[in-house]
Protein backbone atom coordinates (compact mmCIF):
# COMPACT_ATOMS: atom_id res chain seq x y z
CA UNK A 1 0.00 0.00 0.00
CA UNK A 2 1.42 3.44 -0.90
CA UNK A 3 0.64 6.29 1.49
CA UNK A 4 1.60 9.95 1.16
CA UNK A 5 2.55 11.89 4.28
CA UNK A 6 2.86 15.65 3.75
CA UNK A 7 4.02 15.19 0.20
CA UNK A 8 6.62 12.46 0.89
CA UNK A 9 6.00 8.80 0.14
CA UNK A 10 6.07 6.15 2.85
CA UNK A 11 5.88 2.59 1.52
CA UNK A 12 4.02 0.20 3.83
CA UNK A 13 3.80 -3.54 3.21
CA UNK A 14 1.88 -5.87 5.52
CA UNK A 15 2.64 -9.57 5.46
CA UNK A 16 2.90 -12.50 7.87
CA UNK A 17 6.18 -11.21 9.32
CA UNK A 18 4.83 -7.84 10.39
CA UNK A 19 4.56 -4.34 9.01
CA UNK A 20 7.50 -3.13 6.95
CA UNK A 21 7.87 0.54 6.16
CA UNK A 22 10.37 2.77 4.44
CA UNK A 23 10.56 6.40 5.48
CA UNK A 24 10.90 9.24 2.95
CA UNK A 25 14.64 9.20 3.68
CA UNK A 26 14.79 5.48 2.74
CA UNK A 27 15.22 4.24 6.30
CA UNK A 28 13.77 0.75 6.88
CA UNK A 29 11.33 0.36 9.79
CA UNK A 30 9.65 -2.81 11.05
CA UNK A 31 7.09 -3.68 13.70
CA UNK A 32 7.36 -6.93 15.63
CA UNK A 33 3.81 -8.12 14.99
CA UNK A 34 1.54 -8.41 12.01
CA UNK A 35 -0.86 -5.95 13.61
CA UNK A 36 -1.01 -2.84 11.39
CA UNK A 37 -2.36 -0.83 14.34
CA UNK A 38 0.95 -1.29 16.12
CA UNK A 39 2.91 0.37 13.32
CA UNK A 40 4.99 3.39 14.26
CA UNK A 41 4.34 6.67 12.56
CA UNK A 42 7.14 8.62 10.97
CA UNK A 43 7.31 12.34 11.60
CA UNK A 44 8.99 14.13 8.76
CA UNK A 45 12.22 15.86 9.55
CA UNK A 46 15.89 15.18 9.49
CA UNK A 47 16.62 12.67 10.95
CA UNK A 48 13.36 10.73 11.04
CA UNK A 49 11.70 10.49 14.47
CA UNK A 50 9.60 7.56 15.59
CA UNK A 51 6.37 8.12 17.51
CA UNK A 52 4.13 5.59 19.18
CA UNK A 53 0.58 5.47 17.81
CA UNK A 54 -1.98 7.52 19.72
CA UNK A 55 -3.93 5.68 22.36
CA UNK A 56 -7.64 5.08 21.78
CA UNK A 57 -8.51 7.35 24.70
CA UNK A 58 -6.56 10.23 23.17
CA UNK A 59 -8.36 9.77 19.85
CA UNK A 60 -11.77 9.85 21.54
CA UNK A 61 -10.77 12.88 23.59
CA UNK A 62 -9.89 14.84 20.47
CA UNK A 63 -13.17 13.88 18.81
CA UNK A 64 -15.33 14.99 21.73
CA UNK A 65 -15.37 18.77 21.40
CA UNK A 66 -19.09 19.22 22.16
CA UNK A 67 -20.12 18.52 25.77
CA UNK A 68 -22.62 15.73 26.35
CA UNK A 69 -24.93 18.21 28.09
CA UNK A 70 -25.19 20.27 24.89
CA UNK A 71 -25.77 17.15 22.78
CA UNK A 72 -28.58 15.97 25.06
CA UNK A 73 -30.27 19.37 25.22
CA UNK A 74 -30.01 19.88 21.47
CA UNK A 75 -31.41 16.39 20.92
CA UNK A 76 -34.55 17.25 22.88
CA UNK A 77 -34.98 20.65 21.23
CA UNK A 78 -33.95 19.45 17.76
CA UNK A 79 -36.15 16.35 17.93
CA UNK A 80 -39.19 18.45 18.76
CA UNK A 81 -38.34 21.08 16.14
CA UNK A 82 -37.88 18.46 13.44
CA UNK A 83 -41.13 16.72 14.32
CA UNK A 84 -43.04 19.99 14.38
CA UNK A 85 -41.69 21.57 11.21
CA UNK A 86 -41.64 18.47 9.04
CA UNK A 87 -44.98 17.25 10.46
CA UNK A 88 -43.38 13.80 10.67
CA UNK A 89 -43.12 12.65 14.28
CA UNK A 90 -40.94 9.61 13.49
CA UNK A 91 -38.33 11.91 11.96
CA UNK A 92 -38.21 13.86 15.21
CA UNK A 93 -37.85 10.56 17.06
CA UNK A 94 -34.85 9.65 14.91
CA UNK A 95 -33.15 12.95 15.79
CA UNK A 96 -34.00 12.48 19.47
CA UNK A 97 -32.64 8.91 19.49
CA UNK A 98 -29.47 9.81 17.58
CA UNK A 99 -28.58 12.64 19.96
CA UNK A 100 -29.50 10.46 22.93
CA UNK A 101 -27.18 7.71 21.71
CA UNK A 102 -24.27 10.10 21.29
CA UNK A 103 -24.92 11.64 24.70
CA UNK A 104 -25.20 8.20 26.34
CA UNK A 105 -21.87 7.17 24.81
CA UNK A 106 -20.21 10.31 26.15
CA UNK A 107 -21.81 9.89 29.57
CA UNK A 108 -20.55 6.31 29.74
CA UNK A 109 -17.07 7.36 28.66
CA UNK A 110 -16.84 10.33 31.01
CA UNK A 111 -18.68 9.18 34.13
CA UNK A 112 -19.11 5.41 33.91
CA UNK A 113 -21.98 2.98 33.34
CA UNK A 114 -24.07 3.89 36.40
CA UNK A 115 -24.10 7.59 35.60
CA UNK A 116 -24.80 6.86 31.93
CA UNK A 117 -27.78 4.71 32.87
CA UNK A 118 -29.13 7.36 35.23
CA UNK A 119 -28.67 10.18 32.72
CA UNK A 120 -30.17 8.16 29.87
CA UNK A 121 -33.18 7.41 32.07
CA UNK A 122 -33.45 11.13 32.84
CA UNK A 123 -33.25 11.92 29.11
CA UNK A 124 -36.11 9.52 28.28
CA UNK A 125 -38.12 10.73 31.30
CA UNK A 126 -37.63 14.33 30.19
CA UNK A 127 -38.93 13.49 26.74
CA UNK A 128 -41.97 11.76 28.22
CA UNK A 129 -42.48 14.48 30.83
CA UNK A 130 -42.43 17.25 28.26
CA UNK A 131 -45.80 16.10 26.91
CA UNK A 132 -47.91 16.72 30.05
CA UNK A 133 -45.80 19.77 30.86
CA UNK A 134 -46.67 21.20 27.45
CA UNK A 135 -50.35 21.24 28.41
CA UNK A 136 -49.54 23.56 31.31
CA UNK A 137 -46.74 25.73 29.90
CA UNK A 138 -47.00 25.40 26.15
CA UNK A 139 -44.96 23.29 23.77
CA UNK A 140 -41.76 25.29 23.39
CA UNK A 141 -41.45 26.34 27.05
CA UNK A 142 -41.90 22.70 28.07
CA UNK A 143 -39.22 21.51 25.65
CA UNK A 144 -36.77 24.19 26.78
CA UNK A 145 -37.50 23.39 30.44
CA UNK A 146 -36.78 19.68 30.10
CA UNK A 147 -33.76 20.32 27.85
CA UNK A 148 -32.31 22.68 30.44
CA UNK A 149 -32.97 20.19 33.22
CA UNK A 150 -31.23 17.36 31.38
CA UNK A 151 -28.31 19.62 30.45
CA UNK A 152 -27.89 20.72 34.07
CA UNK A 153 -28.01 17.13 35.32
CA UNK A 154 -25.52 16.03 32.67
CA UNK A 155 -23.15 18.86 33.50
CA UNK A 156 -23.39 18.17 37.24
CA UNK A 157 -22.56 14.49 36.80
CA UNK A 158 -19.89 14.69 34.10
CA UNK A 159 -17.96 17.71 35.43
CA UNK A 160 -16.78 15.70 38.45
CA UNK A 161 -15.03 13.14 36.30
CA UNK A 162 -13.45 15.67 33.95
mmCIF file of C-alpha atoms in Angstrom:
data_model
loop_
_atom_site.group_PDB
_atom_site.id
_atom_site.type_symbol
_atom_site.label_atom_id
_atom_site.label_comp_id
_atom_site.label_asym_id
_atom_site.label_seq_id
_atom_site.Cartn_x
_atom_site.Cartn_y
_atom_site.Cartn_z
ATOM 1 C CA UNK A 1 0.000 0.000 0.000
ATOM 2 C CA UNK A 2 1.416 3.439 -0.904
ATOM 3 C CA UNK A 3 0.636 6.287 1.490
ATOM 4 C CA UNK A 4 1.600 9.953 1.158
ATOM 5 C CA UNK A 5 2.550 11.886 4.281
ATOM 6 C CA UNK A 6 2.860 15.651 3.750
ATOM 7 C CA UNK A 7 4.025 15.185 0.196
ATOM 8 C CA UNK A 8 6.622 12.464 0.893
ATOM 9 C CA UNK A 9 6.002 8.804 0.144
ATOM 10 C CA UNK A 10 6.069 6.153 2.850
ATOM 11 C CA UNK A 11 5.878 2.588 1.523
ATOM 12 C CA UNK A 12 4.021 0.203 3.826
ATOM 13 C CA UNK A 13 3.802 -3.539 3.209
ATOM 14 C CA UNK A 14 1.885 -5.874 5.517
ATOM 15 C CA UNK A 15 2.639 -9.574 5.464
ATOM 16 C CA UNK A 16 2.898 -12.501 7.866
ATOM 17 C CA UNK A 17 6.177 -11.206 9.325
ATOM 18 C CA UNK A 18 4.828 -7.845 10.391
ATOM 19 C CA UNK A 19 4.564 -4.337 9.011
ATOM 20 C CA UNK A 20 7.502 -3.135 6.948
ATOM 21 C CA UNK A 21 7.872 0.543 6.160
ATOM 22 C CA UNK A 22 10.372 2.775 4.438
ATOM 23 C CA UNK A 23 10.561 6.403 5.479
ATOM 24 C CA UNK A 24 10.900 9.238 2.948
ATOM 25 C CA UNK A 25 14.642 9.199 3.683
ATOM 26 C CA UNK A 26 14.790 5.481 2.738
ATOM 27 C CA UNK A 27 15.219 4.243 6.300
ATOM 28 C CA UNK A 28 13.772 0.746 6.884
ATOM 29 C CA UNK A 29 11.333 0.364 9.785
ATOM 30 C CA UNK A 30 9.645 -2.813 11.053
ATOM 31 C CA UNK A 31 7.089 -3.675 13.703
ATOM 32 C CA UNK A 32 7.358 -6.930 15.631
ATOM 33 C CA UNK A 33 3.815 -8.124 14.988
ATOM 34 C CA UNK A 34 1.544 -8.409 12.013
ATOM 35 C CA UNK A 35 -0.858 -5.948 13.607
ATOM 36 C CA UNK A 36 -1.013 -2.837 11.387
ATOM 37 C CA UNK A 37 -2.364 -0.827 14.335
ATOM 38 C CA UNK A 38 0.946 -1.290 16.124
ATOM 39 C CA UNK A 39 2.914 0.372 13.316
ATOM 40 C CA UNK A 40 4.988 3.389 14.261
ATOM 41 C CA UNK A 41 4.336 6.665 12.557
ATOM 42 C CA UNK A 42 7.136 8.617 10.972
ATOM 43 C CA UNK A 43 7.308 12.337 11.600
ATOM 44 C CA UNK A 44 8.992 14.125 8.759
ATOM 45 C CA UNK A 45 12.216 15.859 9.554
ATOM 46 C CA UNK A 46 15.888 15.175 9.489
ATOM 47 C CA UNK A 47 16.615 12.674 10.950
ATOM 48 C CA UNK A 48 13.356 10.726 11.036
ATOM 49 C CA UNK A 49 11.704 10.485 14.465
ATOM 50 C CA UNK A 50 9.599 7.557 15.594
ATOM 51 C CA UNK A 51 6.372 8.117 17.513
ATOM 52 C CA UNK A 52 4.134 5.591 19.184
ATOM 53 C CA UNK A 53 0.584 5.473 17.814
ATOM 54 C CA UNK A 54 -1.981 7.519 19.716
ATOM 55 C CA UNK A 55 -3.933 5.683 22.362
ATOM 56 C CA UNK A 56 -7.635 5.083 21.782
ATOM 57 C CA UNK A 57 -8.505 7.346 24.702
ATOM 58 C CA UNK A 58 -6.562 10.230 23.172
ATOM 59 C CA UNK A 59 -8.365 9.774 19.848
ATOM 60 C CA UNK A 60 -11.765 9.848 21.536
ATOM 61 C CA UNK A 61 -10.772 12.880 23.588
ATOM 62 C CA UNK A 62 -9.885 14.839 20.473
ATOM 63 C CA UNK A 63 -13.173 13.885 18.813
ATOM 64 C CA UNK A 64 -15.333 14.994 21.730
ATOM 65 C CA UNK A 65 -15.373 18.766 21.402
ATOM 66 C CA UNK A 66 -19.089 19.225 22.164
ATOM 67 C CA UNK A 67 -20.123 18.522 25.768
ATOM 68 C CA UNK A 68 -22.622 15.735 26.349
ATOM 69 C CA UNK A 69 -24.930 18.212 28.093
ATOM 70 C CA UNK A 70 -25.186 20.268 24.894
ATOM 71 C CA UNK A 71 -25.772 17.150 22.783
ATOM 72 C CA UNK A 72 -28.579 15.972 25.064
ATOM 73 C CA UNK A 73 -30.268 19.368 25.219
ATOM 74 C CA UNK A 74 -30.010 19.883 21.474
ATOM 75 C CA UNK A 75 -31.414 16.394 20.920
ATOM 76 C CA UNK A 76 -34.549 17.245 22.875
ATOM 77 C CA UNK A 77 -34.978 20.649 21.233
ATOM 78 C CA UNK A 78 -33.950 19.445 17.763
ATOM 79 C CA UNK A 79 -36.145 16.354 17.929
ATOM 80 C CA UNK A 80 -39.189 18.449 18.758
ATOM 81 C CA UNK A 81 -38.339 21.079 16.143
ATOM 82 C CA UNK A 82 -37.880 18.463 13.438
ATOM 83 C CA UNK A 83 -41.135 16.718 14.319
ATOM 84 C CA UNK A 84 -43.036 19.994 14.381
ATOM 85 C CA UNK A 85 -41.691 21.574 11.208
ATOM 86 C CA UNK A 86 -41.642 18.472 9.035
ATOM 87 C CA UNK A 87 -44.979 17.252 10.458
ATOM 88 C CA UNK A 88 -43.385 13.798 10.667
ATOM 89 C CA UNK A 89 -43.121 12.654 14.276
ATOM 90 C CA UNK A 90 -40.944 9.609 13.485
ATOM 91 C CA UNK A 91 -38.326 11.909 11.957
ATOM 92 C CA UNK A 92 -38.210 13.861 15.206
ATOM 93 C CA UNK A 93 -37.845 10.564 17.057
ATOM 94 C CA UNK A 94 -34.850 9.651 14.913
ATOM 95 C CA UNK A 95 -33.148 12.954 15.793
ATOM 96 C CA UNK A 96 -34.003 12.476 19.474
ATOM 97 C CA UNK A 97 -32.645 8.910 19.493
ATOM 98 C CA UNK A 98 -29.473 9.813 17.582
ATOM 99 C CA UNK A 99 -28.579 12.640 19.958
ATOM 100 C CA UNK A 100 -29.502 10.457 22.932
ATOM 101 C CA UNK A 101 -27.179 7.708 21.710
ATOM 102 C CA UNK A 102 -24.266 10.098 21.286
ATOM 103 C CA UNK A 103 -24.921 11.638 24.701
ATOM 104 C CA UNK A 104 -25.198 8.201 26.338
ATOM 105 C CA UNK A 105 -21.875 7.167 24.807
ATOM 106 C CA UNK A 106 -20.207 10.311 26.151
ATOM 107 C CA UNK A 107 -21.809 9.885 29.572
ATOM 108 C CA UNK A 108 -20.545 6.313 29.736
ATOM 109 C CA UNK A 109 -17.066 7.357 28.662
ATOM 110 C CA UNK A 110 -16.843 10.329 31.009
ATOM 111 C CA UNK A 111 -18.679 9.182 34.135
ATOM 112 C CA UNK A 112 -19.108 5.410 33.909
ATOM 113 C CA UNK A 113 -21.980 2.982 33.338
ATOM 114 C CA UNK A 114 -24.069 3.894 36.403
ATOM 115 C CA UNK A 115 -24.097 7.591 35.603
ATOM 116 C CA UNK A 116 -24.796 6.859 31.934
ATOM 117 C CA UNK A 117 -27.783 4.705 32.868
ATOM 118 C CA UNK A 118 -29.130 7.364 35.227
ATOM 119 C CA UNK A 119 -28.668 10.185 32.722
ATOM 120 C CA UNK A 120 -30.166 8.159 29.872
ATOM 121 C CA UNK A 121 -33.181 7.413 32.071
ATOM 122 C CA UNK A 122 -33.453 11.129 32.841
ATOM 123 C CA UNK A 123 -33.254 11.915 29.109
ATOM 124 C CA UNK A 124 -36.108 9.525 28.281
ATOM 125 C CA UNK A 125 -38.124 10.730 31.300
ATOM 126 C CA UNK A 126 -37.626 14.331 30.192
ATOM 127 C CA UNK A 127 -38.926 13.493 26.739
ATOM 128 C CA UNK A 128 -41.970 11.758 28.215
ATOM 129 C CA UNK A 129 -42.479 14.479 30.825
ATOM 130 C CA UNK A 130 -42.435 17.248 28.263
ATOM 131 C CA UNK A 131 -45.802 16.102 26.910
ATOM 132 C CA UNK A 132 -47.909 16.717 30.046
ATOM 133 C CA UNK A 133 -45.800 19.770 30.860
ATOM 134 C CA UNK A 134 -46.670 21.204 27.449
ATOM 135 C CA UNK A 135 -50.350 21.240 28.406
ATOM 136 C CA UNK A 136 -49.538 23.559 31.314
ATOM 137 C CA UNK A 137 -46.743 25.728 29.902
ATOM 138 C CA UNK A 138 -47.004 25.398 26.153
ATOM 139 C CA UNK A 139 -44.962 23.287 23.766
ATOM 140 C CA UNK A 140 -41.757 25.288 23.390
ATOM 141 C CA UNK A 141 -41.449 26.337 27.048
ATOM 142 C CA UNK A 142 -41.898 22.698 28.072
ATOM 143 C CA UNK A 143 -39.222 21.515 25.646
ATOM 144 C CA UNK A 144 -36.769 24.193 26.779
ATOM 145 C CA UNK A 145 -37.497 23.393 30.439
ATOM 146 C CA UNK A 146 -36.775 19.678 30.102
ATOM 147 C CA UNK A 147 -33.763 20.319 27.851
ATOM 148 C CA UNK A 148 -32.307 22.682 30.441
ATOM 149 C CA UNK A 149 -32.968 20.187 33.220
ATOM 150 C CA UNK A 150 -31.229 17.360 31.376
ATOM 151 C CA UNK A 151 -28.306 19.621 30.447
ATOM 152 C CA UNK A 152 -27.895 20.719 34.067
ATOM 153 C CA UNK A 153 -28.009 17.129 35.321
ATOM 154 C CA UNK A 154 -25.520 16.032 32.668
ATOM 155 C CA UNK A 155 -23.151 18.862 33.503
ATOM 156 C CA UNK A 156 -23.386 18.172 37.237
ATOM 157 C CA UNK A 157 -22.560 14.486 36.804
ATOM 158 C CA UNK A 158 -19.885 14.690 34.103
ATOM 159 C CA UNK A 159 -17.956 17.708 35.431
ATOM 160 C CA UNK A 160 -16.783 15.704 38.452
ATOM 161 C CA UNK A 161 -15.033 13.137 36.297
ATOM 162 C CA UNK A 162 -13.450 15.666 33.950
#
